[in-house]
Amino acid sequence: MTLSPIWHLWSRPALPVVVVAVLLSLGVSNIAAKVNWRPFEDGVFWTTSSQGVVAGAIDADAQAKGSGLQVNDLLLAIDDVPVQQPREVRELLQQYDGQNGVRYTVLRPGSQVPLDLRIVPTRPAIEPLYFILSAVGIFSLLVGGAVRLRRPRDPATLHFLWLASAFYGVFVFSYTGRFDRLDWIYFWADAIAMLALPPLFLHFTMIFPDRPRRWSGGSVARAVVIGAYAPALVLGVARVVAVALGSRSPAFVVDEVLTVLDKADYAYLAASVMGGLFGLTRAQLQACTITARRQLRWIAWGTALGGAPFAIAYAIPYAFDVHLPMAAKLSALPLSLIPLAYASAIVRYRLLDIEIIVKRSVVYAAALCAIALIYAGLLEGVDRFFRSGGAANQWSMALLATLVAVLLAPPVKNFVQTAFDRAFYRDRYDYRRALVGFARDLNSDLDLNRLADRLVSRVVETLLVDRMALMLENDGATHFGSVRASGFGDAHPPAMPKKAEIGARLAAGHVVALDDPIAVGRFSVEEIEFWRDAGLYYFVPCVAKEGTIAVLALGRKDTGGHLTSEDTALLAAVAGQIATALENARLYRQLQVKAVELDRMRTFNENILESLDNGLLVVNLDDRIVRWNSALEQAYGISRDDATGRRLDDVFDAPLVDAIRSARRDASGGATLSRVPLVARTEEPHSLIVNAAVVPLRASDGLGMTTVGTIVIIEDVTARVQLEEQLQISEKMASIGLLAAGVAHEVNTPLTGISSFTQMLLEGADPEDPKTRLLEKIERQTFRAAKIVNGLLNLSRPASGAAYERVTVDLNVVIADVLALLEHQFESHRIKVRRELVQGQALVVGMEHKLQQVFLNLFLNAKDAMPKGGWLSVSTRIDGGRVMAEVADTGSGIPNEHLTRIYDPFFTTKVIGEGTGLGLSITYGIVREHEGTIDCESTVGQGTRFTLSLPPALVAKPVAMARQK
């Protein structure tokens, strides 16, 4: 009944706050006093004797030693001020201004003459190690307070709070030598902490965690506890007695006693650390539960790494009065690992990572040592090679060595890490590296089933777990269902509902470990037991951009052990790669569907464009062709590959390009261009007449429709235009036919009279009379005029010519008659005629008057082409079984673009009133009617040559002579 209120007091959460606050305040004041209170010292231990104040001991490196002061010298005065007590020495030194030293008046034993010695007192330097240890102590106290606040009703946390407070006192409290009331508090706080730390530590290692009854209660436990605390009690009483008797005993004697007690304290601490470590190791082998075994392993490793170096390198050598270098003093730093390890064991946080943390600690320690050795070696090398250099040069070399050490630090650490990983994981090291490599290669496999099989088998082999399941999010996103599993036998892993507590946390992207007591507190007991009964303890989410899409569910290891945080971290890394692979597979599947749809739409649109009879092209804003269909390819003669990517003006003639650009500029909504001339670039270039529809190509930019190019549809209307021209010609021919009928009626009447009167005159004319030849000439021309009138009637309905109307005609005679008819006109236009007619006769079968019409038209055109005079060359020959006739002039020539149209009816390049455009058209028709051909060669500025080819006369018929009636 009496213990309940006391325990209620100790269990209040305010206790650690008060303890930590009081100790921190006292410790901070102690640190401030150490910094601010540094009185001058002479390095002499002054003590009181029957004669007065004498030198009991002198520091070997003190300035007083060098000035000649010796042990047992009697101090009479300082700067002529008498000295009766040792405290007066301290008071006088506090008044020292730090200049010129202090004059000591001493009397040496056996001498009657006082000596004056000049001694320069110095301020003791504060060791940086004190501040480092103070930081370690503050850290230990804060850890102890935090653990107690976390679990205020756990007796182990209260014990740990006192243990952390003892650590804090040993590291922080240190008297300054001022020995005022506050300094005595620092002195006794340091002494009490030093005495309390060993038994508290040893006691804690005996009762934590759960131990057998003989260690936690009963007579054996009480005897062990008494044995642990008894040395502390004895040493404490001895220290109190030594201090209490100090005023009645020589000071150096008290100092020697306190030194012995200090050595005993350190020996006691070393023995307690080693004894606790032995007890923890033995208890670890006897632990019944996995959690207890791991707790013991945690604190055992913490004790070994934190306490063993201190006990071996500092406490034991100090107890045996061995000189300690700075490295030995630094061995106190790892003591901070003890409260940290114990705190982690108490709260049971990350207990499964003891091996990992130890391994990492060893790795970093080894890497640090290696870098320190490299740095020391570099400094030694610099010192050897640059020993003769000045201070500035040495500082530069030291800086260079530091930079080299810093640059070598990462590769050295990686090398040590790899070596320790190989030693730690042994055969599993290659499996773990292979798992990481496998994770990187997951994206290359988009087959979900094959990927799941490989993943499950690889994880099971690497982590040595007894079972595993890969759960994927279902289509409805309501739960995670297993797609591959290992270790379940014939059973099937249950699904993970997203609405459940564990499922919701996994959906949020958090790892769930049912072996972590802290994490388990978030879930209901029923749900935890359900998954533990299924043999699954660890759940790692595979998080993609849209959330958790899969879960890796794992059991424990084959040995029954837990997974470490390094294992779960490795799984988390693999889970990220799995999520990426699954997301890629899903996107790949979606892209496949989209690609099929796009390909179908593209093929459909392509078929539409390729099925068009009209040519189609698309240009971008830079007038570069991006689309060219097959109809345009066939009509224009340029392939799609050759046209695509080229500019519009590089492919088409300037008239069409200018028309397209003008339409695009003047009509933003589109325009139609009619009858635009175009020259096709086929193997045999020919002219085309096309209609072009120009339409802007628009696309949506999110804010509206914007123009991104131009669509041009080209329709070849050459045949239509020719039909229209033929229709127009037919209409003209019909009109001419009507006109010709009237002209023939009107002209034939006077011609008949002229012909009749001429024949009457010829009947009585003398053949030798010159007038008779004129009358015959009139008669022939009258007949010719009648034939021309009759030919005009037949112009609109040309006849094929019956066989009986054709006779054998000599082209030489026809050419001579026509030249004779035009002789006067040639002379008036200064045109010279060159005749190169074939010897003999050039016989063809035909109608003489029509052949005369052919040459008449050619000669007249040649005359019109030479307005300033020139040469007209006429020649005939027999070539290849055909009769050839050539008419050439030296006139202005015909442009190339007009050569293909010179035979078109009504086409003329002459000014209005000088030509009808029917001459060459009639000539072409007559030549074709005579089964011949006519070709034209012309060079602008040089002249034109017409070549006629007619079949020869095969059957002898009456030859039409020039004078035939």
PDB file of C-alpha atoms in Angstrom, residues 188-426:
ATOM      1  CA  TRP A 188      29.968  16.293  -5.938  1.00  0.00           C
ATOM      2  CA  ALA A 189      27.629  15.966  -8.943  1.00  0.00           C
ATOM      3  CA  ASP A 190      30.541  14.635 -10.951  1.00  0.00           C
ATOM      4  CA  ALA A 191      31.553  12.267  -8.135  1.00  0.00           C
ATOM      5  CA  ILE A 192      28.012  10.945  -7.605  1.00  0.00           C
ATOM      6  CA  ALA A 193      27.479  10.404 -11.345  1.00  0.00           C
ATOM      7  CA  MET A 194      30.793   8.566 -11.641  1.00  0.00           C
ATOM      8  CA  LEU A 195      29.873   6.300  -8.714  1.00  0.00           C
ATOM      9  CA  ALA A 196      26.276   5.697  -9.854  1.00  0.00           C
ATOM     10  CA  LEU A 197      26.995   4.895 -13.478  1.00  0.00           C
ATOM     11  CA  PRO A 198      28.645   1.445 -13.024  1.00  0.00           C
ATOM     12  CA  PRO A 199      25.992  -0.130 -10.749  1.00  0.00           C
ATOM     13  CA  LEU A 200      23.091   1.385 -12.682  1.00  0.00           C
ATOM     14  CA  PHE A 201      24.543   0.010 -15.892  1.00  0.00           C
ATOM     15  CA  LEU A 202      25.212  -3.424 -14.450  1.00  0.00           C
ATOM     16  CA  HIS A 203      21.783  -3.568 -12.820  1.00  0.00           C
ATOM     17  CA  PHE A 204      20.063  -2.607 -16.084  1.00  0.00           C
ATOM     18  CA  THR A 205      21.849  -5.318 -18.043  1.00  0.00           C
ATOM     19  CA  MET A 206      20.669  -7.915 -15.484  1.00  0.00           C
ATOM     20  CA  ILE A 207      16.949  -7.100 -15.574  1.00  0.00           C
ATOM     21  CA  PHE A 208      16.286  -5.946 -19.128  1.00  0.00           C
ATOM     22  CA  PRO A 209      14.610  -7.331 -21.064  1.00  0.00           C
ATOM     23  CA  ASP A 210      12.483 -10.049 -19.460  1.00  0.00           C
ATOM     24  CA  ARG A 211      14.863 -12.408 -17.599  1.00  0.00           C
ATOM     25  CA  PRO A 212      14.445 -15.610 -15.630  1.00  0.00           C
ATOM     26  CA  ARG A 213      13.112 -15.252 -12.092  1.00  0.00           C
ATOM     27  CA  ARG A 214      16.459 -15.826 -10.445  1.00  0.00           C
ATOM     28  CA  TRP A 215      17.804 -12.623 -11.995  1.00  0.00           C
ATOM     29  CA  SER A 216      14.771 -10.366 -11.506  1.00  0.00           C
ATOM     30  CA  GLY A 217      13.720 -11.371  -7.969  1.00  0.00           C
ATOM     31  CA  GLY A 218      14.576 -13.545  -5.028  1.00  0.00           C
ATOM     32  CA  SER A 219      17.660 -13.842  -2.836  1.00  0.00           C
ATOM     33  CA  VAL A 220      20.043 -14.317  -5.753  1.00  0.00           C
ATOM     34  CA  ALA A 221      18.815 -11.111  -7.396  1.00  0.00           C
ATOM     35  CA  ARG A 222      19.130  -9.185  -4.149  1.00  0.00           C
ATOM     36  CA  ALA A 223      22.652 -10.511  -3.585  1.00  0.00           C
ATOM     37  CA  VAL A 224      23.698  -9.544  -7.121  1.00  0.00           C
ATOM     38  CA  VAL A 225      22.214  -6.056  -6.788  1.00  0.00           C
ATOM     39  CA  ILE A 226      23.952  -5.546  -3.428  1.00  0.00           C
ATOM     40  CA  GLY A 227      27.212  -6.730  -4.959  1.00  0.00           C
ATOM     41  CA  ALA A 228      26.789  -4.244  -7.824  1.00  0.00           C
ATOM     42  CA  TYR A 229      26.057  -1.194  -5.642  1.00  0.00           C
ATOM     43  CA  ALA A 230      28.375  -1.980  -2.698  1.00  0.00           C
ATOM     44  CA  PRO A 231      31.616  -0.801  -4.410  1.00  0.00           C
ATOM     45  CA  ALA A 232      29.948   2.476  -5.304  1.00  0.00           C
ATOM     46  CA  LEU A 233      28.900   2.991  -1.695  1.00  0.00           C
ATOM     47  CA  VAL A 234      32.393   2.215  -0.388  1.00  0.00           C
ATOM     48  CA  LEU A 235      34.091   4.517  -2.876  1.00  0.00           C
ATOM     49  CA  GLY A 236      31.602   7.283  -2.132  1.00  0.00           C
ATOM     50  CA  VAL A 237      32.187   7.117   1.619  1.00  0.00           C
ATOM     51  CA  ALA A 238      35.961   7.127   1.064  1.00  0.00           C
ATOM     52  CA  ARG A 239      35.704  10.240  -1.094  1.00  0.00           C
ATOM     53  CA  VAL A 240      33.581  12.047   1.516  1.00  0.00           C
ATOM     54  CA  VAL A 241      36.058  11.162   4.264  1.00  0.00           C
ATOM     55  CA  ALA A 242      39.033  12.282   2.161  1.00  0.00           C
ATOM     56  CA  VAL A 243      37.465  15.654   1.439  1.00  0.00           C
ATOM     57  CA  ALA A 244      36.321  16.103   5.032  1.00  0.00           C
ATOM     58  CA  LEU A 245      39.799  15.390   6.440  1.00  0.00           C
ATOM     59  CA  GLY A 246      41.506  17.521   3.792  1.00  0.00           C
ATOM     60  CA  SER A 247      41.649  20.607   6.016  1.00  0.00           C
ATOM     61  CA  ARG A 248      43.584  18.703   8.727  1.00  0.00           C
ATOM     62  CA  SER A 249      45.887  16.737   6.438  1.00  0.00           C
ATOM     63  CA  PRO A 250      48.584  17.821   4.035  1.00  0.00           C
ATOM     64  CA  ALA A 251      47.014  18.891   0.765  1.00  0.00           C
ATOM     65  CA  PHE A 252      49.236  16.662  -1.341  1.00  0.00           C
ATOM     66  CA  VAL A 253      48.134  13.681   0.758  1.00  0.00           C
ATOM     67  CA  VAL A 254      44.483  14.455   0.082  1.00  0.00           C
ATOM     68  CA  ASP A 255      45.290  14.890  -3.594  1.00  0.00           C
ATOM     69  CA  GLU A 256      46.978  11.512  -3.697  1.00  0.00           C
ATOM     70  CA  VAL A 257      43.962   9.907  -2.019  1.00  0.00           C
ATOM     71  CA  LEU A 258      41.529  11.490  -4.461  1.00  0.00           C
ATOM     72  CA  THR A 259      43.703  10.374  -7.367  1.00  0.00           C
ATOM     73  CA  VAL A 260      43.604   6.806  -6.110  1.00  0.00           C
ATOM     74  CA  LEU A 261      39.827   7.027  -5.728  1.00  0.00           C
ATOM     75  CA  ASP A 262      39.499   8.361  -9.274  1.00  0.00           C
ATOM     76  CA  LYS A 263      41.481   5.396 -10.597  1.00  0.00           C
ATOM     77  CA  ALA A 264      39.297   3.068  -8.554  1.00  0.00           C
ATOM     78  CA  ASP A 265      36.182   4.688 -10.035  1.00  0.00           C
ATOM     79  CA  TYR A 266      37.407   4.073 -13.578  1.00  0.00           C
ATOM     80  CA  ALA A 267      38.404   0.515 -12.742  1.00  0.00           C
ATOM     81  CA  TYR A 268      34.968  -0.033 -11.247  1.00  0.00           C
ATOM     82  CA  LEU A 269      33.332   1.385 -14.412  1.00  0.00           C
ATOM     83  CA  ALA A 270      35.470  -0.799 -16.692  1.00  0.00           C
ATOM     84  CA  ALA A 271      34.654  -3.908 -14.680  1.00  0.00           C
ATOM     85  CA  SER A 272      30.933  -3.100 -14.755  1.00  0.00           C
ATOM     86  CA  VAL A 273      30.994  -2.589 -18.540  1.00  0.00           C
ATOM     87  CA  MET A 274      32.807  -5.831 -19.181  1.00  0.00           C
ATOM     88  CA  GLY A 275      30.611  -7.697 -16.690  1.00  0.00           C
ATOM     89  CA  GLY A 276      27.452  -6.288 -18.244  1.00  0.00           C
ATOM     90  CA  LEU A 277      28.658  -7.244 -21.702  1.00  0.00           C
ATOM     91  CA  PHE A 278      29.338 -10.791 -20.538  1.00  0.00           C
ATOM     92  CA  GLY A 279      25.877 -11.003 -18.942  1.00  0.00           C
ATOM     93  CA  LEU A 280      24.178  -9.688 -22.065  1.00  0.00           C
ATOM     94  CA  THR A 281      25.972 -12.192 -24.275  1.00  0.00           C
ATOM     95  CA  ARG A 282      24.990 -15.074 -21.977  1.00  0.00           C
ATOM     96  CA  ALA A 283      21.390 -13.854 -21.740  1.00  0.00           C
ATOM     97  CA  GLN A 284      21.146 -13.550 -25.510  1.00  0.00           C
ATOM     98  CA  LEU A 285      21.883 -17.233 -25.889  1.00  0.00           C
ATOM     99  CA  GLN A 286      19.172 -18.098 -23.345  1.00  0.00           C
ATOM    100  CA  ALA A 287      16.436 -15.762 -24.637  1.00  0.00           C
ATOM    101  CA  CYS A 288      13.117 -17.472 -25.322  1.00  0.00           C
ATOM    102  CA  THR A 289      11.469 -15.075 -27.775  1.00  0.00           C
ATOM    103  CA  ILE A 290      12.660 -13.535 -31.010  1.00  0.00           C
ATOM    104  CA  THR A 291      11.898 -10.035 -29.767  1.00  0.00           C
ATOM    105  CA  ALA A 292      13.861 -10.538 -26.552  1.00  0.00           C
ATOM    106  CA  ARG A 293      16.745 -12.055 -28.483  1.00  0.00           C
ATOM    107  CA  ARG A 294      16.867  -9.082 -30.796  1.00  0.00           C
ATOM    108  CA  GLN A 295      16.601  -6.621 -27.893  1.00  0.00           C
ATOM    109  CA  LEU A 296      19.531  -8.302 -26.194  1.00  0.00           C
ATOM    110  CA  ARG A 297      21.476  -8.357 -29.426  1.00  0.00           C
ATOM    111  CA  TRP A 298      20.794  -4.651 -29.820  1.00  0.00           C
ATOM    112  CA  ILE A 299      22.013  -3.598 -26.385  1.00  0.00           C
ATOM    113  CA  ALA A 300      24.884  -6.107 -26.487  1.00  0.00           C
ATOM    114  CA  TRP A 301      26.187  -4.590 -29.694  1.00  0.00           C
ATOM    115  CA  GLY A 302      25.676  -1.113 -28.280  1.00  0.00           C
ATOM    116  CA  THR A 303      27.580  -2.029 -25.122  1.00  0.00           C
ATOM    117  CA  ALA A 304      30.382  -3.690 -27.066  1.00  0.00           C
ATOM    118  CA  LEU A 305      30.854  -0.830 -29.511  1.00  0.00           C
ATOM    119  CA  GLY A 306      30.408   1.888 -26.900  1.00  0.00           C
ATOM    120  CA  GLY A 307      31.874   0.475 -23.682  1.00  0.00           C
ATOM    121  CA  ALA A 308      34.609  -1.922 -24.764  1.00  0.00           C
ATOM    122  CA  PRO A 309      36.846   0.727 -26.420  1.00  0.00           C
ATOM    123  CA  PHE A 310      36.521   2.999 -23.377  1.00  0.00           C
ATOM    124  CA  ALA A 311      37.259   0.233 -20.901  1.00  0.00           C
ATOM    125  CA  ILE A 312      40.238  -1.109 -22.809  1.00  0.00           C
ATOM    126  CA  ALA A 313      41.784   2.118 -24.096  1.00  0.00           C
ATOM    127  CA  TYR A 314      41.092   4.524 -21.197  1.00  0.00           C
ATOM    128  CA  ALA A 315      39.643   3.181 -17.944  1.00  0.00           C
ATOM    129  CA  ILE A 316      41.986   0.248 -17.344  1.00  0.00           C
ATOM    130  CA  PRO A 317      45.216   2.103 -18.383  1.00  0.00           C
ATOM    131  CA  TYR A 318      44.196   5.079 -16.235  1.00  0.00           C
ATOM    132  CA  ALA A 319      43.619   2.826 -13.223  1.00  0.00           C
ATOM    133  CA  PHE A 320      47.160   1.483 -13.586  1.00  0.00           C
ATOM    134  CA  ASP A 321      48.663   4.973 -13.923  1.00  0.00           C
ATOM    135  CA  VAL A 322      49.539   4.603 -17.623  1.00  0.00           C
ATOM    136  CA  HIS A 323      50.122   7.822 -19.561  1.00  0.00           C
ATOM    137  CA  LEU A 324      47.147   8.346 -21.876  1.00  0.00           C
ATOM    138  CA  PRO A 325      47.474   9.956 -25.327  1.00  0.00           C
ATOM    139  CA  MET A 326      44.674  11.988 -26.905  1.00  0.00           C
ATOM    140  CA  ALA A 327      43.469   8.975 -28.916  1.00  0.00           C
ATOM    141  CA  ALA A 328      42.813   7.097 -25.669  1.00  0.00           C
ATOM    142  CA  LYS A 329      40.759   9.985 -24.325  1.00  0.00           C
ATOM    143  CA  LEU A 330      38.688   9.991 -27.501  1.00  0.00           C
ATOM    144  CA  SER A 331      37.600   6.441 -26.703  1.00  0.00           C
ATOM    145  CA  ALA A 332      35.012   7.984 -24.368  1.00  0.00           C
ATOM    146  CA  LEU A 333      33.029   9.235 -27.379  1.00  0.00           C
ATOM    147  CA  PRO A 334      31.543   5.823 -28.330  1.00  0.00           C
ATOM    148  CA  LEU A 335      29.950   5.670 -24.863  1.00  0.00           C
ATOM    149  CA  SER A 336      27.054   7.604 -26.416  1.00  0.00           C
ATOM    150  CA  LEU A 337      26.132   4.448 -28.303  1.00  0.00           C
ATOM    151  CA  ILE A 338      25.134   2.754 -25.045  1.00  0.00           C
ATOM    152  CA  PRO A 339      22.148   5.001 -24.142  1.00  0.00           C
ATOM    153  CA  LEU A 340      21.138   5.168 -27.809  1.00  0.00           C
ATOM    154  CA  ALA A 341      21.138   1.387 -28.182  1.00  0.00           C
ATOM    155  CA  TYR A 342      19.315   0.897 -24.873  1.00  0.00           C
ATOM    156  CA  ALA A 343      16.694   3.482 -25.801  1.00  0.00           C
ATOM    157  CA  SER A 344      16.022   1.747 -29.094  1.00  0.00           C
ATOM    158  CA  ALA A 345      15.772  -1.608 -27.335  1.00  0.00           C
ATOM    159  CA  ILE A 346      13.313  -0.264 -24.768  1.00  0.00           C
ATOM    160  CA  VAL A 347      10.896   1.242 -27.260  1.00  0.00           C
ATOM    161  CA  ARG A 348      11.374  -1.765 -29.578  1.00  0.00           C
ATOM    162  CA  TYR A 349      11.890   0.465 -32.576  1.00  0.00           C
ATOM    163  CA  ARG A 350      13.782  -0.919 -35.600  1.00  0.00           C
ATOM    164  CA  LEU A 351      15.061  -3.817 -33.541  1.00  0.00           C
ATOM    165  CA  LEU A 352      15.300  -5.881 -36.676  1.00  0.00           C
ATOM    166  CA  ASP A 353      18.008  -3.549 -38.012  1.00  0.00           C
ATOM    167  CA  ILE A 354      20.635  -4.231 -35.361  1.00  0.00           C
ATOM    168  CA  GLU A 355      22.833  -6.087 -37.829  1.00  0.00           C
ATOM    169  CA  ILE A 356      22.323  -3.394 -40.439  1.00  0.00           C
ATOM    170  CA  ILE A 357      23.118  -0.499 -38.124  1.00  0.00           C
ATOM    171  CA  VAL A 358      26.140  -2.276 -36.717  1.00  0.00           C
ATOM    172  CA  LYS A 359      27.310  -3.036 -40.222  1.00  0.00           C
ATOM    173  CA  ARG A 360      26.860   0.565 -41.301  1.00  0.00           C
ATOM    174  CA  SER A 361      28.593   1.836 -38.176  1.00  0.00           C
ATOM    175  CA  VAL A 362      31.533  -0.454 -38.826  1.00  0.00           C
ATOM    176  CA  VAL A 363      31.586   0.590 -42.474  1.00  0.00           C
ATOM    177  CA  TYR A 364      31.672   4.288 -41.676  1.00  0.00           C
ATOM    178  CA  ALA A 365      34.203   3.761 -38.889  1.00  0.00           C
ATOM    179  CA  ALA A 366      36.462   1.711 -41.142  1.00  0.00           C
ATOM    180  CA  ALA A 367      36.098   4.208 -43.981  1.00  0.00           C
ATOM    181  CA  LEU A 368      36.890   7.064 -41.586  1.00  0.00           C
ATOM    182  CA  CYS A 369      39.968   5.260 -40.321  1.00  0.00           C
ATOM    183  CA  ALA A 370      41.124   4.540 -43.850  1.00  0.00           C
ATOM    184  CA  ILE A 371      40.678   8.181 -44.871  1.00  0.00           C
ATOM    185  CA  ALA A 372      42.491   9.293 -41.689  1.00  0.00           C
ATOM    186  CA  LEU A 373      45.401   6.985 -42.495  1.00  0.00           C
ATOM    187  CA  ILE A 374      45.507   8.315 -46.054  1.00  0.00           C
ATOM    188  CA  TYR A 375      45.480  11.865 -44.753  1.00  0.00           C
ATOM    189  CA  ALA A 376      48.209  11.106 -42.207  1.00  0.00           C
ATOM    190  CA  GLY A 377      50.290   9.433 -44.903  1.00  0.00           C
ATOM    191  CA  LEU A 378      49.873  12.420 -47.197  1.00  0.00           C
ATOM    192  CA  LEU A 379      50.883  14.805 -44.421  1.00  0.00           C
ATOM    193  CA  GLU A 380      53.912  12.661 -43.597  1.00  0.00           C
ATOM    194  CA  GLY A 381      54.894  12.606 -47.244  1.00  0.00           C
ATOM    195  CA  VAL A 382      54.468  16.356 -47.513  1.00  0.00           C
ATOM    196  CA  ASP A 383      56.568  16.822 -44.388  1.00  0.00           C
ATOM    197  CA  ARG A 384      59.340  14.601 -45.775  1.00  0.00           C
ATOM    198  CA  PHE A 385      59.529  16.190 -49.210  1.00  0.00           C
ATOM    199  CA  PHE A 386      58.937  19.781 -48.172  1.00  0.00           C
ATOM    200  CA  ARG A 387      60.660  19.842 -44.791  1.00  0.00           C
ATOM    201  CA  SER A 388      62.817  22.781 -45.835  1.00  0.00           C
ATOM    202  CA  GLY A 389      59.878  24.904 -47.036  1.00  0.00           C
ATOM    203  CA  GLY A 390      58.427  27.804 -45.131  1.00  0.00           C
ATOM    204  CA  ALA A 391      55.225  27.830 -43.127  1.00  0.00           C
ATOM    205  CA  ALA A 392      53.192  29.131 -46.053  1.00  0.00           C
ATOM    206  CA  ASN A 393      54.464  26.321 -48.272  1.00  0.00           C
ATOM    207  CA  GLN A 394      53.632  23.725 -45.615  1.00  0.00           C
ATOM    208  CA  TRP A 395      50.135  25.146 -45.208  1.00  0.00           C
ATOM    209  CA  SER A 396      49.636  24.905 -48.965  1.00  0.00           C
ATOM    210  CA  MET A 397      50.786  21.296 -48.994  1.00  0.00           C
ATOM    211  CA  ALA A 398      48.546  20.511 -46.028  1.00  0.00           C
ATOM    212  CA  LEU A 399      45.588  22.033 -47.855  1.00  0.00           C
ATOM    213  CA  LEU A 400      46.450  19.983 -50.934  1.00  0.00           C
ATOM    214  CA  ALA A 401      46.620  16.808 -48.832  1.00  0.00           C
ATOM    215  CA  THR A 402      43.217  17.652 -47.355  1.00  0.00           C
ATOM    216  CA  LEU A 403      41.691  18.091 -50.807  1.00  0.00           C
ATOM    217  CA  VAL A 404      43.149  14.767 -51.969  1.00  0.00           C
ATOM    218  CA  ALA A 405      41.749  13.026 -48.883  1.00  0.00           C
ATOM    219  CA  VAL A 406      38.311  14.566 -49.494  1.00  0.00           C
ATOM    220  CA  LEU A 407      38.340  13.447 -53.137  1.00  0.00           C
ATOM    221  CA  LEU A 408      39.363   9.925 -52.156  1.00  0.00           C
ATOM    222  CA  ALA A 409      36.686   9.665 -49.462  1.00  0.00           C
ATOM    223  CA  PRO A 410      33.754   8.510 -51.716  1.00  0.00           C
ATOM    224  CA  PRO A 411      35.643   5.735 -53.543  1.00  0.00           C
ATOM    225  CA  VAL A 412      37.214   4.535 -50.285  1.00  0.00           C
ATOM    226  CA  LYS A 413      33.800   4.431 -48.610  1.00  0.00           C
ATOM    227  CA  ASN A 414      32.290   2.549 -51.570  1.00  0.00           C
ATOM    228  CA  PHE A 415      35.165   0.067 -51.527  1.00  0.00           C
ATOM    229  CA  VAL A 416      34.741  -0.564 -47.791  1.00  0.00           C
ATOM    230  CA  GLN A 417      30.960  -0.803 -48.223  1.00  0.00           C
ATOM    231  CA  THR A 418      31.332  -3.420 -50.958  1.00  0.00           C
ATOM    232  CA  ALA A 419      33.829  -5.421 -48.913  1.00  0.00           C
ATOM    233  CA  PHE A 420      31.594  -5.441 -45.839  1.00  0.00           C
ATOM    234  CA  ASP A 421      28.522  -6.288 -47.910  1.00  0.00           C
ATOM    235  CA  ARG A 422      30.311  -9.296 -49.350  1.00  0.00           C
ATOM    236  CA  ALA A 423      31.401 -10.380 -45.883  1.00  0.00           C
ATOM    237  CA  PHE A 424      27.983  -9.713 -44.346  1.00  0.00           C
ATOM    238  CA  TYR A 425      25.738 -11.284 -46.977  1.00  0.00           C
ATOM    239  CA  ARG A 426      28.239 -13.876 -48.238  1.00  0.00           C
TER     240      ARG A 426
END
